[in-house]
Amino acid sequence: MSVYQRPVHLFWWLERRAYVLFVLRELSSVFVAWFVVFLLLLVNAISDGAASYQRFLDWSGQWWMVAINVLAMLFVLLHVVTWFGLAPRAMAIKVRGSRVPAKQIVAAHYLAWLVLSAAVAWLVVR
Amino acid sequence: MAATEITLEVARYRPGVDSEPVLQSYQVPLREHWAILDGLTYVKDHLDGTLSFRWSCRMGICGSCGMTVNGEPQLSCATFLTDYAPGPIRVEPLHNFPVVRDLVVDIDDFMTKLPKVKPWVIREVQSPIEEGEYLQTPEEMDECQQFSMCINCMLCYSACPVYSLEPDFLGPAAIALAQRYNLDSRDEGADERRDVLSSPEGIWACTFVGECSAVCPKGVDPAGAIQRYKLTAATQSIKELLMPRSLIPRSKG
Amino acid sequence: MNRRRSPEPLLWMLFSSGGMVAALMVPILLFLFGIVFPLGLLSTPSHAHLYAVLHNPLTRLVLFGLCALALFHWAHRFRYTLYDGLQLKRYAVPIVVLCYGGAVVGCVIAAGLLLTV
Ligand code: SF4
Ligand code: FES
């Protein structure tokens, strides 16, 4: 029997909007990895002394570094929104026998996020 | 004056004759309450008796009328012509399945995968019939009810890019159905299903694209079922790494 | 396929813990050090202050955890992006080496840097 098999396009993820969003979401991981590199460079500069810390500040203040980090920030925020949004579907949490509604699980994630961010900010700029 | 007709662009594929599907246009009456399926039936009855497509219940229950309508997987009996007016409406077979003829696809792959997850209640010891049914509270039923709504329409497979790239992937509906039994309080088969589910062709191939759940006409959320099982399976394997298997209490789903 | 030998569950666990940690901690740190301080929206913290913060073993432990898990998060996600997004599954072996190998190397570097502060 001869059947027709639809070929898979190399850029199949352009076929639907949801697929594009999915690929962007997955690519956010590249910017997470970039952040680790950036953070380790900062740590290295701080431990090398004040002069080296100043050099790091000058380097990270260049327009193209800021541009990279703004882009990275957008991707990281996409990661946050999609991650927290999908979290309630991956976990079924029960309190006293009844399922916690998805909205509350998402809200709890954002709350934890705000608290932690505030704590980090306080520690850094104090 | 409102249009009285709408154009259906239907993918025709005649095995042995066509090398790939070609679109053919038909004018069908644009009536309120007419689904895409009614339009196709009109074509078959009045315009072209050679058009082939599958259907049975015409009420969104049997799951046999799945098609790609304007690029989206849909039940053609539950998708209305008027929603697409003024048209034209492109009707193609479900993506990701081999096309046998026109709008009919080969569903063998799904049919062989389905029994692999043992989608039935498994008991270690069957209790005698005289003892009656295995009882369940409404709360226990709630746990698995959502996943039991599946009508095997395969729209989720059609929307899943992982399935299109990786034909061995067990796929959304089969995994959701396994969870339907894993989470059933009367079932004791979670361990038996685990080898198949927790294999590279099972849950681990899924990257949570989530489109299966978006297109499911029954609100099953197979993507959610898969992620929940990932968490269960990962927790269980890590426990096994840390302690001998015999000490681990069996878990539900 | 023997599931008890499969590393997937462990890799997925690292991936998801990494995703959670990254979602919780990366935005604020990236925002401060990548955008706010370079643009001068807030005055840059002094070297002495950051050095003191970094000297605290707890900070270093948290930063190491963040780096390690975030790297494994990247490794796992990027591996599947290459498999599916670019259809490169036939190069699975080099991809696995690149991704998880990269994460391991990153962890070692992070440990080295954070231990010698
Ligand atoms: S899970 Fe939904 S989309 Fe998939 S076969 Fe079942 S009813 Fe259809
Ligand atoms: S014909 Fe039965 S679901 Fe459409």
Tab-separated table of N, CA and C in Angstrom, chain B residues 70-143:
chain	number	residue	atom	x	y	z
B	70	ASN	N	-7.698	24.457	8.410
B	70	ASN	CA	-6.888	25.681	8.350
B	70	ASN	C	-5.631	25.561	9.211
B	71	GLY	N	-5.004	24.404	9.151
B	71	GLY	CA	-3.748	24.211	9.847
B	71	GLY	C	-3.851	23.732	11.280
B	72	GLU	N	-5.067	23.718	11.848
B	72	GLU	CA	-5.231	23.309	13.247
B	72	GLU	C	-5.892	21.940	13.317
B	73	PRO	N	-5.396	21.053	14.185
B	73	PRO	CA	-6.075	19.774	14.354
B	73	PRO	C	-7.433	19.991	15.029
B	74	GLN	N	-8.475	19.443	14.453
B	74	GLN	CA	-9.837	19.650	14.963
B	74	GLN	C	-10.657	18.389	14.776
B	75	LEU	N	-11.711	18.244	15.611
B	75	LEU	CA	-12.739	17.256	15.318
B	75	LEU	C	-13.648	17.906	14.273
B	76	SER	N	-13.770	17.287	13.103
B	76	SER	CA	-14.515	17.979	12.041
B	76	SER	C	-16.010	18.003	12.333
B	77	CYS	N	-16.482	17.155	13.253
B	77	CYS	CA	-17.904	17.189	13.580
B	77	CYS	C	-18.213	18.245	14.627
B	78	ALA	N	-17.163	18.821	15.219
B	78	ALA	CA	-17.387	19.791	16.290
B	78	ALA	C	-16.823	21.152	15.918
B	79	THR	N	-16.573	21.346	14.618
B	79	THR	CA	-15.992	22.599	14.134
B	79	THR	C	-16.928	23.140	13.067
B	80	PHE	N	-17.415	24.373	13.254
B	80	PHE	CA	-18.542	24.820	12.426
B	80	PHE	C	-18.125	25.708	11.266
B	81	LEU	N	-18.813	25.507	10.156
B	81	LEU	CA	-18.523	26.262	8.933
B	81	LEU	C	-18.611	27.763	9.182
B	82	THR	N	-19.667	28.174	9.898
B	82	THR	CA	-19.892	29.613	10.070
B	82	THR	C	-18.729	30.289	10.796
B	83	ASP	N	-18.016	29.523	11.629
B	83	ASP	CA	-16.886	30.123	12.329
B	83	ASP	C	-15.750	30.488	11.377
B	84	TYR	N	-15.784	29.947	10.164
B	84	TYR	CA	-14.706	30.211	9.214
B	84	TYR	C	-15.159	31.105	8.064
B	85	ALA	N	-16.418	31.548	8.107
B	85	ALA	CA	-16.935	32.379	7.021
B	85	ALA	C	-16.093	33.659	6.917
B	86	PRO	N	-15.855	34.230	5.761
B	86	PRO	CA	-16.364	33.775	4.455
B	86	PRO	C	-15.534	32.668	3.798
B	87	GLY	N	-14.589	32.095	4.474
B	87	GLY	CA	-13.807	31.017	3.874
B	87	GLY	C	-12.701	31.550	2.983
B	88	PRO	N	-12.046	30.761	2.179
B	88	PRO	CA	-12.242	29.309	2.079
B	88	PRO	C	-11.680	28.557	3.291
B	89	ILE	N	-12.134	27.335	3.459
B	89	ILE	CA	-11.659	26.510	4.557
B	89	ILE	C	-10.800	25.383	3.981
B	90	ARG	N	-9.584	25.291	4.493
B	90	ARG	CA	-8.680	24.231	4.019
B	90	ARG	C	-8.823	23.012	4.907
B	91	VAL	N	-9.180	21.892	4.337
B	91	VAL	CA	-9.368	20.662	5.124
B	91	VAL	C	-8.343	19.630	4.674
B	92	GLU	N	-7.463	19.252	5.603
B	92	GLU	CA	-6.409	18.292	5.267
B	92	GLU	C	-6.437	17.140	6.268
B	93	PRO	N	-5.787	16.041	5.929
B	93	PRO	CA	-5.736	14.950	6.905
B	93	PRO	C	-4.920	15.363	8.126
B	94	LEU	N	-5.060	14.634	9.226
B	94	LEU	CA	-4.270	14.899	10.430
B	94	LEU	C	-2.788	14.823	10.088
B	95	HIS	N	-2.035	15.787	10.545
B	95	HIS	CA	-0.587	15.734	10.347
B	95	HIS	C	0.036	14.617	11.193
B	96	ASN	N	1.243	14.265	10.831
B	96	ASN	CA	2.057	13.294	11.585
B	96	ASN	C	1.610	11.836	11.432
B	97	PHE	N	0.604	11.597	10.593
B	97	PHE	CA	0.214	10.210	10.329
B	97	PHE	C	0.290	9.968	8.824
B	98	PRO	N	0.640	8.729	8.436
B	98	PRO	CA	0.656	8.431	7.002
B	98	PRO	C	-0.759	8.548	6.431
B	99	VAL	N	-0.872	9.166	5.261
B	99	VAL	CA	-2.194	9.333	4.643
B	99	VAL	C	-2.481	8.127	3.761
B	100	VAL	N	-3.606	7.462	4.016
B	100	VAL	CA	-3.983	6.299	3.228
B	100	VAL	C	-4.716	6.746	1.968
B	101	ARG	N	-5.646	7.664	2.152
B	101	ARG	CA	-6.424	8.180	1.018
B	101	ARG	C	-7.155	9.438	1.476
B	102	ASP	N	-7.143	10.496	0.669
B	102	ASP	CA	-7.837	11.750	0.968
B	102	ASP	C	-7.625	12.192	2.420
B	103	LEU	N	-8.701	12.067	3.233
B	103	LEU	CA	-8.592	12.547	4.617
B	103	LEU	C	-8.422	11.400	5.609
B	104	VAL	N	-8.198	10.207	5.082
B	104	VAL	CA	-8.087	9.036	5.956
B	104	VAL	C	-6.618	8.759	6.265
B	105	VAL	N	-6.299	8.682	7.560
B	105	VAL	CA	-4.909	8.398	7.934
B	105	VAL	C	-4.788	7.023	8.560
B	106	ASP	N	-3.555	6.533	8.551
B	106	ASP	CA	-3.257	5.220	9.106
B	106	ASP	C	-2.981	5.376	10.603
B	107	ILE	N	-3.799	4.731	11.446
B	107	ILE	CA	-3.668	4.932	12.880
B	107	ILE	C	-3.027	3.732	13.581
B	108	ASP	N	-2.456	2.818	12.792
B	108	ASP	CA	-1.878	1.601	13.370
B	108	ASP	C	-0.851	1.897	14.450
B	109	ASP	N	-0.015	2.901	14.207
B	109	ASP	CA	1.050	3.193	15.165
B	109	ASP	C	0.467	3.458	16.548
B	110	PHE	N	-0.551	4.293	16.597
B	110	PHE	CA	-1.192	4.603	17.876
B	110	PHE	C	-1.829	3.355	18.470
B	111	MET	N	-2.446	2.542	17.618
B	111	MET	CA	-3.117	1.352	18.106
B	111	MET	C	-2.151	0.322	18.692
B	112	THR	N	-0.905	0.290	18.181
B	112	THR	CA	0.045	-0.656	18.774
B	112	THR	C	0.655	-0.072	20.048
B	113	LYS	N	0.723	1.262	20.127
B	113	LYS	CA	1.321	1.857	21.327
B	113	LYS	C	0.380	1.795	22.513
B	114	LEU	N	-0.898	1.976	22.248
B	114	LEU	CA	-1.871	2.079	23.332
B	114	LEU	C	-1.825	0.913	24.327
B	115	PRO	N	-1.900	-0.341	23.852
B	115	PRO	CA	-1.899	-1.439	24.839
B	115	PRO	C	-0.579	-1.579	25.591
B	116	LYS	N	0.512	-0.996	25.078
B	116	LYS	CA	1.802	-1.117	25.763
B	116	LYS	C	1.766	-0.527	27.164
B	117	VAL	N	0.908	0.475	27.379
B	117	VAL	CA	0.878	1.096	28.701
B	117	VAL	C	-0.151	0.419	29.609
B	118	LYS	N	-0.720	-0.685	29.144
B	118	LYS	CA	-1.715	-1.441	29.917
B	118	LYS	C	-2.816	-0.547	30.480
B	119	PRO	N	-3.610	0.034	29.597
B	119	PRO	CA	-4.641	0.949	30.084
B	119	PRO	C	-5.885	0.230	30.578
B	120	TRP	N	-5.726	-0.473	31.659
B	120	TRP	CA	-6.858	-1.103	32.326
B	120	TRP	C	-6.507	-1.244	33.793
B	121	VAL	N	-7.493	-1.525	34.651
B	121	VAL	CA	-7.221	-1.649	36.078
B	121	VAL	C	-6.486	-2.956	36.339
B	122	ILE	N	-5.320	-2.850	36.942
B	122	ILE	CA	-4.526	-4.030	37.269
B	122	ILE	C	-4.599	-4.257	38.774
B	123	ARG	N	-4.898	-5.489	39.176
B	123	ARG	CA	-4.923	-5.818	40.606
B	123	ARG	C	-3.908	-6.912	40.851
B	124	GLU	N	-3.239	-6.853	41.980
B	124	GLU	CA	-2.313	-7.939	42.289
B	124	GLU	C	-3.093	-9.223	42.528
B	125	VAL	N	-4.140	-9.105	43.326
B	125	VAL	CA	-5.035	-10.245	43.532
B	125	VAL	C	-6.442	-9.778	43.193
B	126	GLN	N	-7.083	-10.485	42.277
B	126	GLN	CA	-8.458	-10.119	41.941
B	126	GLN	C	-9.365	-10.564	43.078
B	127	SER	N	-10.241	-9.684	43.538
B	127	SER	CA	-11.165	-10.155	44.574
B	127	SER	C	-12.344	-10.839	43.893
B	128	PRO	N	-12.895	-11.860	44.561
B	128	PRO	CA	-13.970	-12.645	43.935
B	128	PRO	C	-15.183	-11.765	43.581
B	129	ILE	N	-15.859	-12.166	42.523
B	129	ILE	CA	-16.996	-11.399	42.015
B	129	ILE	C	-18.039	-11.150	43.100
B	130	GLU	N	-18.236	-12.170	43.963
B	130	GLU	CA	-19.304	-12.048	44.978
B	130	GLU	C	-19.059	-10.835	45.881
B	131	GLU	N	-17.796	-10.434	46.007
B	131	GLU	CA	-17.513	-9.302	46.886
B	131	GLU	C	-17.929	-7.972	46.287
B	132	GLY	N	-18.323	-8.000	45.034
B	132	GLY	CA	-18.832	-6.774	44.411
B	132	GLY	C	-17.754	-5.920	43.795
B	133	GLU	N	-18.143	-4.708	43.456
B	133	GLU	CA	-17.238	-3.801	42.758
B	133	GLU	C	-16.111	-3.331	43.676
B	134	TYR	N	-15.042	-2.853	43.052
B	134	TYR	CA	-14.028	-2.116	43.810
B	134	TYR	C	-14.577	-0.709	44.006
B	135	LEU	N	-14.728	-0.324	45.247
B	135	LEU	CA	-15.377	0.961	45.503
B	135	LEU	C	-14.371	2.112	45.457
B	136	GLN	N	-14.905	3.301	45.237
B	136	GLN	CA	-14.056	4.474	45.102
B	136	GLN	C	-14.852	5.679	45.596
B	137	THR	N	-14.183	6.560	46.330
B	137	THR	CA	-14.874	7.773	46.781
B	137	THR	C	-14.831	8.818	45.669
B	138	PRO	N	-15.736	9.791	45.718
B	138	PRO	CA	-15.706	10.856	44.693
B	138	PRO	C	-14.346	11.547	44.632
B	139	GLU	N	-13.699	11.735	45.791
B	139	GLU	CA	-12.382	12.394	45.787
B	139	GLU	C	-11.369	11.531	45.047
B	140	GLU	N	-11.430	10.217	45.278
B	140	GLU	CA	-10.490	9.320	44.587
B	140	GLU	C	-10.740	9.337	43.081
B	141	MET	N	-12.008	9.423	42.713
B	141	MET	CA	-12.343	9.446	41.296
B	141	MET	C	-11.843	10.735	40.646
B	142	ASP	N	-11.934	11.817	41.399
B	142	ASP	CA	-11.461	13.117	40.917
B	142	ASP	C	-10.013	13.064	40.439
B	143	GLU	N	-9.207	12.255	41.124
B	143	GLU	CA	-7.779	12.153	40.819
B	143	GLU	C	-7.516	11.779	39.363
